[in-house]
CSV table of C-alpha atoms and ligand atoms in Angstrom, one decimal:
chain,number,residue,atom,x,y,z
A,1,MET,CA,13.1,18.7,-29.5
A,2,ALA,CA,9.9,21.2,-29.6
A,3,ILE,CA,6.7,19.2,-29.8
A,4,LYS,CA,5.2,19.4,-33.3
A,5,ARG,CA,1.6,19.3,-34.5
A,6,SER,CA,2.5,16.9,-37.0
A,7,GLU,CA,3.2,14.3,-34.4
A,8,PHE,CA,-0.7,14.1,-33.5
A,9,PRO,CA,-2.8,12.3,-35.7
A,10,GLU,CA,-4.0,14.3,-38.6
A,11,ASN,CA,-7.8,14.4,-37.5
A,12,PHE,CA,-6.9,15.3,-33.8
A,13,ILE,CA,-9.0,18.2,-32.8
A,14,PHE,CA,-6.9,21.1,-31.3
A,15,GLY,CA,-9.6,23.8,-29.9
A,16,THR,CA,-10.4,26.1,-27.4
A,17,ALA,CA,-13.2,26.2,-24.8
A,18,THR,CA,-15.4,28.9,-23.2
A,19,SER,CA,-18.9,29.0,-21.4
A,20,ALA,CA,-21.8,31.2,-21.8
A,21,TYR,CA,-21.9,32.9,-18.4
A,22,GLN,CA,-18.2,33.5,-18.4
A,23,ILE,CA,-18.1,35.2,-21.9
A,24,GLU,CA,-21.5,36.2,-23.4
A,25,GLY,CA,-22.4,39.2,-21.0
A,26,ALA,CA,-25.8,40.6,-22.6
A,27,VAL,CA,-27.5,39.1,-19.8
A,28,ASN,CA,-30.7,41.1,-20.1
A,29,GLU,CA,-30.7,41.2,-23.9
A,30,ASP,CA,-33.1,39.6,-26.3
A,31,GLY,CA,-35.3,38.2,-23.5
A,32,ARG,CA,-32.5,36.2,-21.7
A,33,GLU,CA,-34.0,35.4,-18.0
A,34,PRO,CA,-31.9,35.1,-15.1
A,35,SER,CA,-29.7,32.3,-14.2
A,36,ILE,CA,-28.6,31.2,-10.7
A,37,TRP,CA,-25.1,32.9,-11.7
A,38,ASP,CA,-27.0,36.2,-12.1
A,39,VAL,CA,-28.6,36.2,-8.8
A,40,PHE,CA,-25.4,34.7,-7.0
A,41,SER,CA,-22.9,37.1,-8.6
A,42,HIS,CA,-25.4,40.0,-7.9
A,43,THR,CA,-25.4,38.8,-4.2
A,44,PRO,CA,-22.8,41.1,-2.0
A,45,GLY,CA,-19.7,39.1,-1.0
A,46,LYS,CA,-20.1,36.3,-3.2
A,47,ILE,CA,-17.9,37.2,-6.1
A,48,GLN,CA,-14.2,38.9,-5.8
A,49,ASN,CA,-14.6,42.7,-6.1
A,50,ASN,CA,-18.3,42.3,-6.3
A,51,GLU,CA,-18.0,41.5,-9.9
A,52,ASN,CA,-20.6,39.8,-12.2
A,53,GLY,CA,-21.3,38.5,-15.7
A,54,ASP,CA,-23.6,41.1,-16.8
A,55,VAL,CA,-20.9,42.4,-19.7
A,56,ALA,CA,-18.1,39.8,-19.4
A,57,CYS,CA,-16.4,39.5,-22.7
A,58,ASP,CA,-19.4,41.0,-24.7
A,59,HIS,CA,-19.2,37.8,-26.8
A,60,TYR,CA,-23.0,38.0,-27.5
A,61,HIS,CA,-22.2,41.1,-29.7
A,62,ARG,CA,-18.6,40.1,-30.6
A,63,TYR,CA,-18.6,36.5,-31.6
A,64,ASN,CA,-18.0,37.0,-35.0
A,65,GLU,CA,-14.6,38.8,-34.2
A,66,ASP,CA,-13.7,35.9,-31.7
A,67,VAL,CA,-14.4,33.2,-34.2
A,68,GLN,CA,-11.7,35.2,-36.6
A,69,ILE,CA,-9.5,35.1,-33.9
A,70,MET,CA,-9.8,31.3,-33.5
A,71,LYS,CA,-9.5,31.2,-37.3
A,72,GLU,CA,-6.2,33.0,-37.2
A,73,ILE,CA,-4.5,30.9,-34.5
A,74,GLY,CA,-5.6,27.8,-36.5
A,75,PHE,CA,-7.9,26.0,-34.1
A,76,ASN,CA,-10.2,23.2,-35.7
A,77,GLY,CA,-12.5,23.0,-32.9
A,78,TYR,CA,-14.4,25.4,-30.4
A,79,ARG,CA,-16.2,24.0,-27.2
A,80,PHE,CA,-18.9,26.5,-26.1
A,81,SER,CA,-22.0,26.3,-23.8
A,82,ILE,CA,-25.6,27.2,-24.4
A,83,SER,CA,-27.2,29.5,-22.0
A,84,TRP,CA,-30.2,27.5,-21.1
A,85,PRO,CA,-32.1,30.7,-19.7
A,86,ARG,CA,-31.3,32.5,-23.1
A,87,VAL,CA,-33.1,29.9,-25.4
A,88,LEU,CA,-36.2,28.8,-23.3
A,89,PHE,CA,-38.7,31.0,-21.3
A,90,SER,CA,-39.9,30.2,-18.1
A,91,ASN,CA,-43.2,29.3,-19.7
A,92,GLN,CA,-41.4,26.8,-21.8
A,93,LYS,CA,-41.5,28.6,-24.7
A,94,LYS,CA,-38.4,29.2,-26.9
A,95,ASN,CA,-36.8,32.3,-27.2
A,96,GLN,CA,-36.2,32.7,-30.8
A,97,LYS,CA,-33.6,35.7,-30.4
A,98,GLY,CA,-31.7,33.4,-28.5
A,99,LEU,CA,-31.5,30.4,-30.4
A,100,ASP,CA,-30.8,32.7,-33.2
A,101,PHE,CA,-27.4,33.8,-31.6
A,102,TYR,CA,-26.5,30.1,-31.5
A,103,ASN,CA,-27.5,29.5,-35.0
A,104,LYS,CA,-25.4,32.3,-36.1
A,105,LEU,CA,-22.4,31.4,-33.8
A,106,VAL,CA,-22.5,27.6,-35.3
A,107,ASP,CA,-22.7,28.9,-39.0
A,108,THR,CA,-20.0,31.1,-38.3
A,109,LEU,CA,-18.0,28.5,-37.1
A,110,LEU,CA,-18.7,26.0,-40.0
A,111,GLU,CA,-18.2,28.7,-42.3
A,112,ASN,CA,-14.5,29.0,-41.0
A,113,ASN,CA,-13.8,25.2,-40.9
A,114,ILE,CA,-14.0,25.2,-37.1
A,115,THR,CA,-16.1,22.2,-35.5
A,116,PRO,CA,-18.3,23.1,-32.8
A,117,PHE,CA,-18.6,21.1,-29.5
A,118,ILE,CA,-21.5,22.3,-27.6
A,119,THR,CA,-21.9,21.7,-23.9
A,120,LEU,CA,-25.6,21.9,-22.8
A,121,TYR,CA,-24.9,22.8,-19.0
A,122,HIS,CA,-21.9,24.9,-17.8
A,123,TRP,CA,-23.5,25.9,-14.6
A,124,ASP,CA,-26.1,28.7,-15.6
A,125,LEU,CA,-29.4,27.1,-14.4
A,126,PRO,CA,-32.5,29.0,-15.0
A,127,TYR,CA,-33.2,30.7,-11.8
A,128,TYR,CA,-37.0,30.0,-12.0
A,129,LEU,CA,-36.1,26.2,-12.1
A,130,TYR,CA,-33.9,26.7,-9.0
A,131,GLU,CA,-37.0,28.1,-7.3
A,132,LYS,CA,-38.8,25.1,-8.1
A,133,GLY,CA,-36.0,23.1,-6.1
A,134,GLY,CA,-33.1,23.2,-8.9
A,135,TRP,CA,-31.0,20.3,-8.8
A,136,LEU,CA,-32.6,19.0,-5.6
A,137,ASN,CA,-35.9,18.3,-7.5
A,138,PRO,CA,-36.1,15.2,-9.5
A,139,ASP,CA,-37.9,16.7,-11.9
A,140,ILE,CA,-34.9,18.9,-13.2
A,141,ALA,CA,-34.0,15.7,-15.1
A,142,LEU,CA,-37.3,16.3,-17.4
A,143,TYR,CA,-36.9,19.9,-17.6
A,144,PHE,CA,-33.2,19.3,-18.8
A,145,GLN,CA,-34.6,16.8,-21.5
A,146,ASP,CA,-36.7,19.1,-22.7
A,147,TYR,CA,-34.2,21.8,-23.2
A,148,ALA,CA,-31.9,19.2,-24.5
A,149,ALA,CA,-34.3,18.2,-27.1
A,150,LEU,CA,-34.8,21.7,-28.2
A,151,MET,CA,-31.2,22.5,-28.8
A,152,PHE,CA,-30.8,19.0,-30.5
A,153,GLU,CA,-33.7,19.8,-32.9
A,154,ILE,CA,-32.4,23.4,-33.5
A,155,LEU,CA,-28.5,22.9,-33.9
A,156,GLY,CA,-28.2,18.8,-34.4
A,157,ASP,CA,-28.3,19.4,-38.2
A,158,ARG,CA,-24.9,21.0,-37.9
A,159,VAL,CA,-23.7,20.1,-34.6
A,160,LYS,CA,-22.4,16.5,-34.1
A,161,HIS,CA,-20.4,16.6,-31.0
A,162,TRP,CA,-22.5,17.2,-27.4
A,163,ILE,CA,-21.6,17.4,-23.9
A,164,THR,CA,-24.5,17.1,-21.6
A,165,LEU,CA,-22.9,18.4,-18.4
A,166,ASN,CA,-19.7,20.4,-17.5
A,167,GLU,CA,-18.2,19.1,-14.1
A,168,PRO,CA,-20.9,17.9,-12.3
A,169,TRP,CA,-18.7,17.6,-9.3
A,170,CYS,CA,-18.5,21.7,-9.3
A,171,SER,CA,-22.3,22.2,-9.8
A,172,SER,CA,-23.0,19.7,-6.6
A,173,TYR,CA,-19.8,20.2,-4.3
A,174,LEU,CA,-19.0,23.8,-5.0
A,175,GLY,CA,-22.6,24.8,-5.4
A,176,TYR,CA,-24.3,22.7,-2.7
A,177,PHE,CA,-21.6,21.7,0.0
A,178,MET,CA,-18.9,24.5,-0.1
A,179,GLY,CA,-21.1,27.2,-1.1
A,180,LYS,CA,-18.4,28.8,-3.2
A,181,HIS,CA,-20.8,28.6,-6.4
A,182,ALA,CA,-24.2,29.1,-7.2
A,183,PRO,CA,-26.6,28.5,-5.4
A,184,GLY,CA,-24.5,28.8,-2.4
A,185,HIS,CA,-25.9,26.1,-0.5
A,186,THR,CA,-23.6,24.2,2.3
A,187,ASN,CA,-25.3,20.9,3.1
A,188,ILE,CA,-23.5,17.6,1.9
A,189,GLN,CA,-27.0,15.6,1.9
A,190,GLU,CA,-28.2,18.1,-0.8
A,191,THR,CA,-24.7,17.6,-2.3
A,192,ILE,CA,-25.3,14.0,-3.1
A,193,ILE,CA,-29.3,14.4,-4.2
A,194,ALA,CA,-28.1,17.3,-6.7
A,195,ALA,CA,-25.1,15.0,-8.0
A,196,HIS,CA,-27.7,12.3,-8.5
A,197,ASN,CA,-30.1,14.6,-10.2
A,198,LEU,CA,-27.4,15.9,-12.6
A,199,LEU,CA,-26.4,12.3,-13.3
A,200,ARG,CA,-30.1,11.6,-14.2
A,201,ALA,CA,-30.5,14.8,-16.4
A,202,HIS,CA,-27.2,13.5,-18.1
A,203,GLY,CA,-29.1,10.3,-18.8
A,204,TYR,CA,-32.3,11.8,-19.9
A,205,ALA,CA,-30.5,14.0,-22.3
A,206,VAL,CA,-28.7,10.9,-23.9
A,207,LYS,CA,-31.8,9.1,-24.2
A,208,ILE,CA,-33.5,11.8,-26.3
A,209,PHE,CA,-30.2,12.8,-28.1
A,210,ARG,CA,-30.2,8.9,-29.6
A,211,GLU,CA,-33.6,9.9,-31.0
A,212,ILE,CA,-32.9,13.3,-32.6
A,213,VAL,CA,-29.4,13.6,-33.5
A,214,LYS,CA,-28.5,9.8,-35.0
A,215,ASP,CA,-25.4,10.7,-36.4
A,216,GLY,CA,-23.8,12.7,-33.6
A,217,ILE,CA,-21.8,11.6,-30.6
A,218,ILE,CA,-22.5,12.8,-27.1
A,219,GLY,CA,-20.5,12.5,-23.7
A,220,ILE,CA,-20.1,14.0,-20.5
A,221,THR,CA,-17.2,16.3,-19.2
A,222,ASN,CA,-15.8,15.6,-15.5
A,223,VAL,CA,-13.1,17.8,-13.9
A,224,VAL,CA,-10.4,15.2,-12.8
A,225,SER,CA,-7.7,15.6,-10.5
A,226,LYS,CA,-4.7,13.0,-10.0
A,227,ILE,CA,-5.1,12.2,-6.1
A,228,GLU,CA,-1.9,11.5,-4.4
A,229,PRO,CA,-1.0,10.9,-0.8
A,230,ALA,CA,1.1,13.5,0.5
A,231,LYS,CA,3.3,11.1,2.2
A,232,GLU,CA,3.7,7.7,1.7
A,233,SER,CA,1.8,5.3,4.2
A,234,GLU,CA,-1.0,2.8,4.1
A,235,GLU,CA,-3.6,5.3,5.6
A,236,ASN,CA,-2.7,8.0,3.1
A,237,PHE,CA,-2.9,5.6,0.3
A,238,GLN,CA,-6.4,4.4,1.5
A,239,ALA,CA,-7.2,8.1,1.9
A,240,ALA,CA,-6.2,8.7,-1.7
A,241,ILE,CA,-8.3,5.9,-3.0
A,242,LEU,CA,-11.4,7.4,-0.9
A,243,VAL,CA,-11.1,10.9,-2.3
A,244,ASP,CA,-10.2,9.5,-5.9
A,245,GLU,CA,-13.9,8.1,-5.6
A,246,ILE,CA,-15.3,11.0,-4.2
A,247,VAL,CA,-13.9,13.3,-6.6
A,248,ASN,CA,-13.6,11.3,-9.8
A,249,GLY,CA,-15.3,8.1,-9.5
A,250,TRP,CA,-18.7,9.5,-8.2
A,251,PHE,CA,-19.3,10.9,-11.8
A,252,HIS,CA,-17.8,8.3,-13.9
A,253,ASP,CA,-18.7,4.9,-12.2
A,254,PRO,CA,-22.6,5.4,-12.4
A,255,ILE,CA,-22.4,6.0,-16.1
A,256,ILE,CA,-20.3,3.2,-16.9
A,257,PHE,CA,-21.1,0.5,-14.5
A,258,GLY,CA,-24.5,1.9,-13.3
A,259,LYS,CA,-23.6,2.0,-9.4
A,260,PHE,CA,-21.6,4.5,-7.1
A,261,PRO,CA,-18.0,3.7,-6.0
A,262,GLU,CA,-18.3,1.4,-3.0
A,263,ASN,CA,-15.7,3.1,-0.4
A,264,ALA,CA,-17.3,6.5,-1.1
A,265,LYS,CA,-20.8,5.1,-0.5
A,266,GLY,CA,-19.8,3.4,2.5
A,267,LEU,CA,-18.4,6.4,4.0
A,268,PHE,CA,-21.3,8.6,2.7
A,269,LYS,CA,-23.7,5.6,4.6
A,270,GLN,CA,-21.7,5.8,7.8
A,271,LEU,CA,-22.0,9.4,7.9
A,272,GLY,CA,-25.8,8.8,8.0
A,273,LEU,CA,-26.5,10.1,4.4
A,274,GLU,CA,-29.0,9.1,1.9
A,275,ILE,CA,-27.8,7.8,-1.3
A,276,PRO,CA,-30.7,7.9,-4.2
A,277,GLU,CA,-30.0,5.4,-6.8
A,278,THR,CA,-33.0,5.8,-8.9
A,279,ASP,CA,-32.6,5.7,-12.9
A,280,MET,CA,-29.3,3.9,-12.7
A,281,ASP,CA,-30.3,2.2,-16.0
A,282,ILE,CA,-30.8,5.7,-17.6
A,283,ILE,CA,-27.8,7.1,-16.1
A,284,SER,CA,-25.7,4.3,-17.6
A,285,GLN,CA,-26.9,4.0,-21.1
A,286,PRO,CA,-24.0,4.0,-23.2
A,287,ILE,CA,-22.2,7.2,-24.4
A,288,ASP,CA,-19.5,8.0,-26.9
A,289,PHE,CA,-16.8,9.6,-24.8
A,290,PHE,CA,-15.5,11.4,-21.6
A,291,GLY,CA,-14.3,14.9,-21.8
A,292,VAL,CA,-11.5,15.3,-19.3
A,293,ASN,CA,-11.1,18.6,-17.6
A,294,TYR,CA,-7.6,18.4,-16.0
A,295,TYR,CA,-5.7,21.3,-14.3
A,296,THR,CA,-3.6,19.8,-11.1
A,297,ARG,CA,-3.3,17.2,-8.7
A,298,GLN,CA,-4.7,16.8,-5.2
A,299,LEU,CA,-2.5,15.9,-2.2
A,300,VAL,CA,-4.4,14.2,0.6
A,301,GLU,CA,-3.6,12.6,4.0
A,302,TYR,CA,-5.6,10.5,6.4
A,303,ASP,CA,-7.2,12.6,9.2
A,304,PRO,CA,-9.5,10.6,11.6
A,305,THR,CA,-10.5,14.1,12.8
A,306,SER,CA,-12.6,14.7,9.8
A,307,PRO,CA,-15.7,13.4,9.0
A,308,TYR,CA,-14.5,12.5,5.6
A,309,LEU,CA,-11.2,11.0,7.0
A,310,TYR,CA,-9.1,13.1,4.9
A,311,LYS,CA,-7.5,16.5,4.5
A,312,ASN,CA,-5.8,18.4,1.5
A,313,VAL,CA,-2.0,19.2,1.9
A,314,GLU,CA,-0.4,21.9,0.0
A,315,GLY,CA,2.0,21.0,-2.6
A,316,ILE,CA,5.6,22.2,-3.0
A,317,LEU,CA,5.4,22.2,-7.1
A,318,PRO,CA,5.4,25.6,-9.0
A,319,LYS,CA,1.8,27.0,-8.8
A,320,THR,CA,-0.5,28.9,-11.1
A,321,GLU,CA,-2.3,32.1,-10.1
A,322,MET,CA,-5.1,29.8,-8.9
A,323,GLY,CA,-2.8,28.3,-6.5
A,324,TRP,CA,-2.8,25.0,-8.3
A,325,GLU,CA,0.5,22.9,-8.9
A,326,ILE,CA,1.8,22.6,-12.5
A,327,TYR,CA,1.8,18.8,-12.8
A,328,PRO,CA,1.6,17.6,-16.4
A,329,GLU,CA,2.2,14.0,-15.4
A,330,GLY,CA,-1.2,13.9,-13.7
A,331,LEU,CA,-2.6,14.6,-17.1
A,332,TYR,CA,-1.2,11.4,-18.5
A,333,ASP,CA,-1.9,9.4,-15.3
A,334,MET,CA,-5.6,10.6,-15.5
A,335,LEU,CA,-5.9,9.9,-19.2
A,336,ARG,CA,-4.2,6.3,-18.9
A,337,LYS,CA,-6.6,5.7,-15.7
A,338,ILE,CA,-9.8,6.8,-17.2
A,339,HIS,CA,-9.2,5.1,-20.6
A,340,ARG,CA,-8.3,1.8,-18.8
A,341,ARG,CA,-11.0,1.6,-16.4
A,342,TYR,CA,-13.9,2.9,-18.8
A,343,GLY,CA,-12.6,2.0,-22.1
A,344,LEU,CA,-14.2,5.0,-23.9
A,345,PRO,CA,-12.5,7.7,-26.3
A,346,LEU,CA,-11.6,11.0,-24.5
A,347,TYR,CA,-11.2,14.5,-25.2
A,348,ILE,CA,-9.3,16.8,-23.1
A,349,THR,CA,-12.2,19.5,-23.0
A,350,GLU,CA,-10.2,21.7,-20.8
A,351,ASN,CA,-6.4,22.3,-19.7
A,352,GLY,CA,-4.9,25.8,-19.4
A,353,MET,CA,-3.8,28.0,-16.5
A,354,ALA,CA,-4.2,31.4,-14.9
A,355,GLY,CA,-1.4,33.7,-15.0
A,356,PRO,CA,0.0,37.0,-14.0
A,357,ASP,CA,-0.8,38.4,-17.6
A,358,LYS,CA,0.3,42.0,-17.8
A,359,LEU,CA,-0.6,44.2,-20.9
A,360,GLN,CA,2.4,46.2,-21.7
A,361,ASN,CA,2.8,48.0,-24.9
A,362,ASP,CA,0.2,46.0,-26.5
A,363,ILE,CA,2.2,43.0,-25.7
A,364,ILE,CA,1.6,40.2,-23.2
A,365,ASN,CA,4.5,37.9,-22.5
A,366,ASP,CA,3.1,34.9,-21.1
A,367,ASP,CA,6.1,32.4,-21.5
A,368,TYR,CA,5.0,30.5,-18.5
A,369,ARG,CA,1.9,29.7,-20.4
A,370,VAL,CA,3.7,28.6,-23.5
A,371,LYS,CA,5.6,26.5,-21.2
A,372,TYR,CA,2.6,25.1,-19.7
A,373,LEU,CA,0.7,24.3,-22.8
A,374,GLU,CA,4.0,22.7,-24.2
A,375,LYS,CA,4.4,20.5,-21.2
A,376,HIS,CA,0.8,19.2,-21.3
A,377,PHE,CA,0.7,18.7,-25.1
A,378,GLU,CA,3.7,16.4,-24.8
A,379,LYS,CA,1.8,14.5,-22.1
A,380,ALA,CA,-1.2,14.2,-24.3
A,381,LEU,CA,0.9,13.1,-27.2
A,382,GLU,CA,2.7,10.4,-24.8
A,383,ALA,CA,-0.8,9.3,-23.8
A,384,ILE,CA,-1.9,8.7,-27.8
A,385,GLU,CA,1.6,7.1,-28.4
A,386,ASP,CA,0.7,4.6,-25.5
A,387,GLY,CA,-2.6,3.7,-27.1
A,388,ILE,CA,-4.9,5.8,-25.4
A,389,ASP,CA,-7.9,7.0,-27.7
A,390,LEU,CA,-7.4,10.5,-27.4
A,391,ARG,CA,-9.3,12.7,-30.0
A,392,GLY,CA,-8.8,16.2,-29.1
A,393,TYR,CA,-7.6,18.9,-26.9
A,394,PHE,CA,-9.4,22.2,-25.9
A,395,VAL,CA,-7.4,25.1,-24.5
A,396,TRP,CA,-9.1,26.8,-21.4
A,397,SER,CA,-9.4,29.4,-22.5
A,398,LEU,CA,-9.9,31.5,-25.6
A,399,LEU,CA,-10.4,34.6,-23.9
A,400,ASP,CA,-9.7,36.0,-20.4
A,401,ASN,CA,-13.1,35.8,-18.9
A,402,PHE,CA,-15.3,35.8,-15.6
A,403,GLU,CA,-13.7,33.3,-13.4
A,404,TRP,CA,-16.5,32.5,-11.2
A,405,GLU,CA,-16.2,33.3,-7.6
A,406,LYS,CA,-12.9,34.9,-8.3
A,407,GLY,CA,-14.4,37.4,-10.7
A,408,TYR,CA,-11.9,38.8,-13.5
A,409,SER,CA,-8.9,38.5,-11.1
A,410,LYS,CA,-7.7,35.5,-12.7
A,411,ARG,CA,-6.7,35.5,-16.5
A,412,PHE,CA,-6.9,31.9,-18.0
A,413,GLY,CA,-7.1,33.3,-21.7
A,414,ILE,CA,-4.7,32.9,-24.4
A,415,VAL,CA,-6.1,36.3,-25.6
A,416,TYR,CA,-6.0,39.2,-23.2
A,417,VAL,CA,-9.4,41.1,-22.8
A,418,ASP,CA,-9.1,44.9,-21.8
A,419,TYR,CA,-12.7,44.9,-20.2
A,420,LYS,CA,-12.6,48.5,-20.5
A,421,THR,CA,-12.5,48.6,-24.0
A,422,GLN,CA,-13.4,45.4,-24.8
A,423,LYS,CA,-10.5,45.0,-27.2
A,424,ARG,CA,-8.7,41.6,-27.5
A,425,TYR,CA,-5.0,41.4,-27.7
A,426,LEU,CA,-3.2,37.7,-28.7
A,427,LYS,CA,-0.9,36.8,-26.0
A,428,LYS,CA,2.8,35.4,-26.8
A,429,SER,CA,0.9,31.9,-25.9
A,430,ALA,CA,-1.6,32.7,-28.8
A,431,VAL,CA,1.2,33.5,-31.0
A,432,TRP,CA,3.1,30.2,-30.0
A,433,LEU,CA,-0.2,28.3,-30.8
A,434,LYS,CA,-0.6,29.9,-34.2
A,435,GLU,CA,3.1,28.5,-34.9
A,436,PHE,CA,2.5,25.0,-33.5
A,437,LEU,CA,-0.6,24.5,-35.1
A,438,ARG,CA,1.0,25.3,-38.7
A,439,LYS,CA,3.9,22.6,-38.1
B,501,LIG,N1,-11.2,27.4,-12.1
B,501,LIG,N2,-11.0,27.6,-13.2
B,501,LIG,C1,-11.0,27.5,-14.5
B,501,LIG,C2,-11.9,27.0,-15.4
B,501,LIG,C3,-13.3,27.2,-15.3
B,501,LIG,O1,-13.2,28.5,-15.7
B,501,LIG,C4,-14.4,26.5,-16.2
B,501,LIG,O2,-15.7,27.3,-16.3
B,501,LIG,C5,-14.6,25.2,-15.3
B,501,LIG,O3,-15.1,24.2,-16.4
B,501,LIG,C6,-13.1,24.4,-14.7
B,501,LIG,O4,-12.8,24.9,-13.6
B,501,LIG,C7,-12.3,25.3,-14.8
């Protein structure tokens, strides 16, 4: 029996999600200053096909059209991020033209009965702050607090749902350890420091939020992967516990318990790494929800030859264009785990897939994405029916967009973007969603 919208709570948010650098374009317009992603994407060899977000989906100019598409599909929520370098100059003065863009976007959403959820930081750190040390400089938390306060003051009268950071694991591990993301460092000690300063920035923003937006809610969005042993053995189970702490626990436990998970911390200390733990009281001040970005599982095996004592193992399940296994069961498992361990309301702030989407005669037949969404919706409903306080689900993503180091080679949208013409085409999955959201 096909799943129905009416099986979800009436006040459940079904939305879609994007981020500034991935869709806005207009990178040199109205005074916007460079971010680390502007510099990184213009560094030869960093991005597939040497692509960048200079134009992207031209959302900065086409936001009204995109809101109308959301309305046509029937979404009642839209999660988007603010481009920090678009709203604050390096001299700390506000950029009114940049702020006006977000004022207009928020007003257009509200006029169309779409609830805005704002992410303050989705990876596009102003480059001048990177030059001051970026996430390695403890002062970054105060810069972030000032930026957050500005946005709360400007938009907090109309926007009541806020997310401090998107996926600090990615900002720290992909940006400072694996070098795949901006700023492209490859240093595990820097990674640990960056992770701590990201969590501090989160805490400083929550603190000022409570003073400015007294009738709003604020949380943080983490990417969560279901970590499983590739083969059942005691060593592999221990490896899975360790990896779960590194990937998931490191960015949840400090916020709720005020401390890093013990096994991961012990491993890092064995490797001679410094674990900064200042401001744990600010990091762990109460938040109102966790955002959960779920995509897949991660299979691991114990590996004594690795300094981190594990290695990743490729799974056998059908995969998306990103090479990620399609594993809706993991969504249920992680919602249950996070809800049980931390006791907070949850929003699925991202879930979706990259597909081999082809435009043929103005049609994109992405039946595979319809099936993907249906299976993940079913698991979300199962979680709700089992008592998990799940309050919303945001499809990643509204539009095909700049997929970071993959450039435009991966299409996650339910709406196809012809980047040459900027024409938008509803994929079959968008048409399916339109019908689903009306049942
Ligand atoms: N990769 N991938 C797709 C998607 C990415 O485009 C988002 O910006 C991130 O928040 C998260 O990693 C998920």
